[in-house]
């Protein structure tokens, strides 16, 4: 990675010589965030490099910081990372993105928390201020219910809840 000094030609940033950098972003506080194959780092104004988080079994692309949260492109989707709480999650096709592999996608920060993401299937706009994440995984998650080897349509299922006690009724003909 290079930085241009006012009185000189481009020079290598010595602190980053040993890293294979995949993408970087300089935020509004002049803090540099960069990714390697599977880890995220930050560099403070004093030049100190901080390890932030490692993403196992994933290849990272470009980071961007919006409203003090980081969004990182990756082979497995779009990563959300909160540097303050260290909470992380990955958004992919199951969440409505058109493709899973976003490692080479580019990010752009628009107005009012908008995130623009390039994909092989076009440009995606995400309102980052309207996204909420479940920090606790549900104890039971039903994706498909099969009856006689056919998926049961969800309009034939009703659920009632009283004091965290759930009952599922299957309506049949």
mmCIF file of C-alpha atoms in Angstrom, residues 22-171:
data_model
loop_
_atom_site.group_PDB
_atom_site.id
_atom_site.type_symbol
_atom_site.label_atom_id
_atom_site.label_comp_id
_atom_site.label_asym_id
_atom_site.label_seq_id
_atom_site.Cartn_x
_atom_site.Cartn_y
_atom_site.Cartn_z
ATOM 1 C CA UNK A 22 -6.788 -7.305 -0.428
ATOM 2 C CA UNK A 23 -8.692 -4.059 0.160
ATOM 3 C CA UNK A 24 -8.623 -0.886 2.259
ATOM 4 C CA UNK A 25 -10.717 2.073 3.366
ATOM 5 C CA UNK A 26 -9.831 5.353 5.077
ATOM 6 C CA UNK A 27 -12.713 6.575 7.238
ATOM 7 C CA UNK A 28 -13.756 10.104 8.215
ATOM 8 C CA UNK A 29 -11.394 9.961 11.242
ATOM 9 C CA UNK A 30 -8.417 9.171 8.946
ATOM 10 C CA UNK A 31 -8.257 5.645 10.337
ATOM 11 C CA UNK A 32 -7.133 3.120 7.742
ATOM 12 C CA UNK A 33 -8.901 -0.251 7.669
ATOM 13 C CA UNK A 34 -7.477 -3.048 5.535
ATOM 14 C CA UNK A 35 -8.126 -6.719 4.812
ATOM 15 C CA UNK A 36 -5.803 -9.619 4.171
ATOM 16 C CA UNK A 37 -6.942 -13.044 2.959
ATOM 17 C CA UNK A 38 -9.032 -13.710 6.079
ATOM 18 C CA UNK A 39 -8.428 -10.929 8.621
ATOM 19 C CA UNK A 40 -9.337 -7.288 9.217
ATOM 20 C CA UNK A 41 -6.846 -4.764 10.614
ATOM 21 C CA UNK A 42 -6.875 -1.062 11.421
ATOM 22 C CA UNK A 43 -4.101 1.499 11.629
ATOM 23 C CA UNK A 44 -4.425 4.371 14.083
ATOM 24 C CA UNK A 45 -3.119 7.881 13.366
ATOM 25 C CA UNK A 46 -0.028 7.086 15.454
ATOM 26 C CA UNK A 47 0.830 4.273 12.989
ATOM 27 C CA UNK A 48 -0.036 1.395 15.326
ATOM 28 C CA UNK A 49 -1.528 -1.625 13.507
ATOM 29 C CA UNK A 50 -4.387 -3.363 15.328
ATOM 30 C CA UNK A 51 -5.717 -6.833 14.569
ATOM 31 C CA UNK A 52 -9.526 -6.581 14.613
ATOM 32 C CA UNK A 53 -11.006 -9.960 13.636
ATOM 33 C CA UNK A 54 -10.298 -13.135 11.655
ATOM 34 C CA UNK A 55 -12.866 -14.803 9.399
ATOM 35 C CA UNK A 56 -12.100 -18.510 9.113
ATOM 36 C CA UNK A 57 -12.836 -20.326 5.839
ATOM 37 C CA UNK A 58 -13.478 -17.070 4.001
ATOM 38 C CA UNK A 59 -11.567 -14.789 1.610
ATOM 39 C CA UNK A 60 -12.004 -11.072 2.164
ATOM 40 C CA UNK A 61 -12.271 -8.218 -0.292
ATOM 41 C CA UNK A 62 -12.963 -4.526 0.340
ATOM 42 C CA UNK A 63 -14.047 -2.910 3.627
ATOM 43 C CA UNK A 64 -16.069 0.268 4.105
ATOM 44 C CA UNK A 65 -17.166 2.052 7.292
ATOM 45 C CA UNK A 66 -20.675 3.461 7.609
ATOM 46 C CA UNK A 67 -22.034 4.849 10.901
ATOM 47 C CA UNK A 68 -19.133 3.321 12.863
ATOM 48 C CA UNK A 69 -19.866 -0.171 11.491
ATOM 49 C CA UNK A 70 -17.810 -2.022 8.899
ATOM 50 C CA UNK A 71 -19.085 -3.817 5.810
ATOM 51 C CA UNK A 72 -16.636 -6.159 4.082
ATOM 52 C CA UNK A 73 -17.014 -8.004 0.793
ATOM 53 C CA UNK A 74 -16.055 -11.671 0.923
ATOM 54 C CA UNK A 75 -16.253 -15.007 -0.867
ATOM 55 C CA UNK A 76 -19.112 -16.038 1.436
ATOM 56 C CA UNK A 77 -21.158 -12.832 1.157
ATOM 57 C CA UNK A 78 -21.268 -9.344 2.681
ATOM 58 C CA UNK A 79 -19.826 -9.236 6.204
ATOM 59 C CA UNK A 80 -21.174 -6.874 8.860
ATOM 60 C CA UNK A 81 -18.710 -6.096 11.685
ATOM 61 C CA UNK A 82 -19.219 -3.851 14.701
ATOM 62 C CA UNK A 83 -15.733 -2.855 15.956
ATOM 63 C CA UNK A 84 -17.100 -1.757 19.333
ATOM 64 C CA UNK A 85 -18.910 -5.011 20.244
ATOM 65 C CA UNK A 86 -16.955 -7.336 17.882
ATOM 66 C CA UNK A 87 -20.317 -8.684 16.655
ATOM 67 C CA UNK A 88 -20.149 -10.086 13.132
ATOM 68 C CA UNK A 89 -22.550 -11.719 10.700
ATOM 69 C CA UNK A 90 -22.600 -12.531 6.981
ATOM 70 C CA UNK A 91 -25.361 -11.581 4.550
ATOM 71 C CA UNK A 92 -25.757 -13.695 1.412
ATOM 72 C CA UNK A 93 -28.392 -15.027 -0.999
ATOM 73 C CA UNK A 94 -30.512 -16.274 1.910
ATOM 74 C CA UNK A 95 -30.841 -12.619 2.958
ATOM 75 C CA UNK A 96 -31.780 -11.350 -0.508
ATOM 76 C CA UNK A 97 -28.415 -10.580 -2.108
ATOM 77 C CA UNK A 98 -28.306 -11.699 -5.756
ATOM 78 C CA UNK A 99 -25.041 -13.678 -5.420
ATOM 79 C CA UNK A 100 -22.981 -15.308 -2.670
ATOM 80 C CA UNK A 101 -19.417 -14.597 -3.811
ATOM 81 C CA UNK A 102 -18.783 -10.883 -3.294
ATOM 82 C CA UNK A 103 -15.022 -11.056 -2.806
ATOM 83 C CA UNK A 104 -14.272 -8.841 -5.812
ATOM 84 C CA UNK A 105 -17.312 -6.598 -5.388
ATOM 85 C CA UNK A 106 -16.783 -2.877 -4.816
ATOM 86 C CA UNK A 107 -18.519 -0.814 -2.134
ATOM 87 C CA UNK A 108 -19.623 2.813 -2.155
ATOM 88 C CA UNK A 109 -20.983 4.853 0.746
ATOM 89 C CA UNK A 110 -23.936 6.962 -0.347
ATOM 90 C CA UNK A 111 -25.942 9.510 1.606
ATOM 91 C CA UNK A 112 -27.776 8.741 4.855
ATOM 92 C CA UNK A 113 -26.351 5.287 5.511
ATOM 93 C CA UNK A 114 -26.841 3.900 1.996
ATOM 94 C CA UNK A 115 -24.426 1.233 0.855
ATOM 95 C CA UNK A 116 -24.007 0.450 -2.828
ATOM 96 C CA UNK A 117 -22.526 -2.905 -3.799
ATOM 97 C CA UNK A 118 -21.491 -4.118 -7.241
ATOM 98 C CA UNK A 119 -22.368 -7.722 -8.120
ATOM 99 C CA UNK A 120 -22.293 -9.873 -11.229
ATOM 100 C CA UNK A 121 -26.079 -9.329 -11.370
ATOM 101 C CA UNK A 122 -25.989 -5.535 -11.160
ATOM 102 C CA UNK A 123 -25.839 -2.841 -8.499
ATOM 103 C CA UNK A 124 -27.394 -3.415 -5.060
ATOM 104 C CA UNK A 125 -28.519 -0.607 -2.760
ATOM 105 C CA UNK A 126 -28.753 -1.334 0.971
ATOM 106 C CA UNK A 127 -30.141 1.040 3.595
ATOM 107 C CA UNK A 128 -27.799 0.092 6.450
ATOM 108 C CA UNK A 129 -29.853 2.030 9.004
ATOM 109 C CA UNK A 130 -32.876 -0.223 8.441
ATOM 110 C CA UNK A 131 -31.065 -3.533 8.976
ATOM 111 C CA UNK A 132 -31.487 -5.300 12.321
ATOM 112 C CA UNK A 133 -29.726 -8.502 13.293
ATOM 113 C CA UNK A 134 -30.797 -11.286 15.645
ATOM 114 C CA UNK A 135 -27.873 -11.502 18.064
ATOM 115 C CA UNK A 136 -29.288 -14.695 19.574
ATOM 116 C CA UNK A 137 -29.938 -17.610 17.246
ATOM 117 C CA UNK A 138 -33.456 -19.067 17.489
ATOM 118 C CA UNK A 139 -33.664 -22.403 19.278
ATOM 119 C CA UNK A 140 -35.730 -23.844 16.430
ATOM 120 C CA UNK A 141 -35.799 -22.628 12.868
ATOM 121 C CA UNK A 142 -38.198 -24.264 10.416
ATOM 122 C CA UNK A 143 -37.217 -23.743 6.821
ATOM 123 C CA UNK A 144 -39.300 -26.363 5.024
ATOM 124 C CA UNK A 145 -41.872 -28.865 6.174
ATOM 125 C CA UNK A 146 -42.332 -31.865 3.924
ATOM 126 C CA UNK A 147 -45.552 -33.879 3.715
ATOM 127 C CA UNK A 148 -45.464 -36.890 1.376
ATOM 128 C CA UNK A 149 -42.181 -35.628 -0.109
ATOM 129 C CA UNK A 150 -43.702 -32.253 -1.045
ATOM 130 C CA UNK A 151 -42.992 -28.930 0.644
ATOM 131 C CA UNK A 152 -45.955 -27.774 2.697
ATOM 132 C CA UNK A 153 -46.975 -24.208 1.736
ATOM 133 C CA UNK A 154 -46.560 -21.817 4.664
ATOM 134 C CA UNK A 155 -50.128 -20.510 4.265
ATOM 135 C CA UNK A 156 -51.266 -23.885 5.620
ATOM 136 C CA UNK A 157 -49.337 -23.380 8.887
ATOM 137 C CA UNK A 158 -50.482 -21.274 11.840
ATOM 138 C CA UNK A 159 -48.633 -20.612 15.075
ATOM 139 C CA UNK A 160 -49.815 -19.271 18.407
ATOM 140 C CA UNK A 161 -47.614 -18.134 21.270
ATOM 141 C CA UNK A 162 -48.397 -17.719 24.938
ATOM 142 C CA UNK A 163 -45.602 -17.155 27.457
ATOM 143 C CA UNK A 164 -42.935 -18.551 25.143
ATOM 144 C CA UNK A 165 -44.931 -21.714 24.497
ATOM 145 C CA UNK A 166 -45.486 -22.284 20.790
ATOM 146 C CA UNK A 167 -47.893 -24.598 19.113
ATOM 147 C CA UNK A 168 -47.882 -25.283 15.387
ATOM 148 C CA UNK A 169 -51.066 -26.489 13.702
ATOM 149 C CA UNK A 170 -50.988 -27.949 10.245
ATOM 150 C CA UNK A 171 -54.214 -27.383 8.331
#
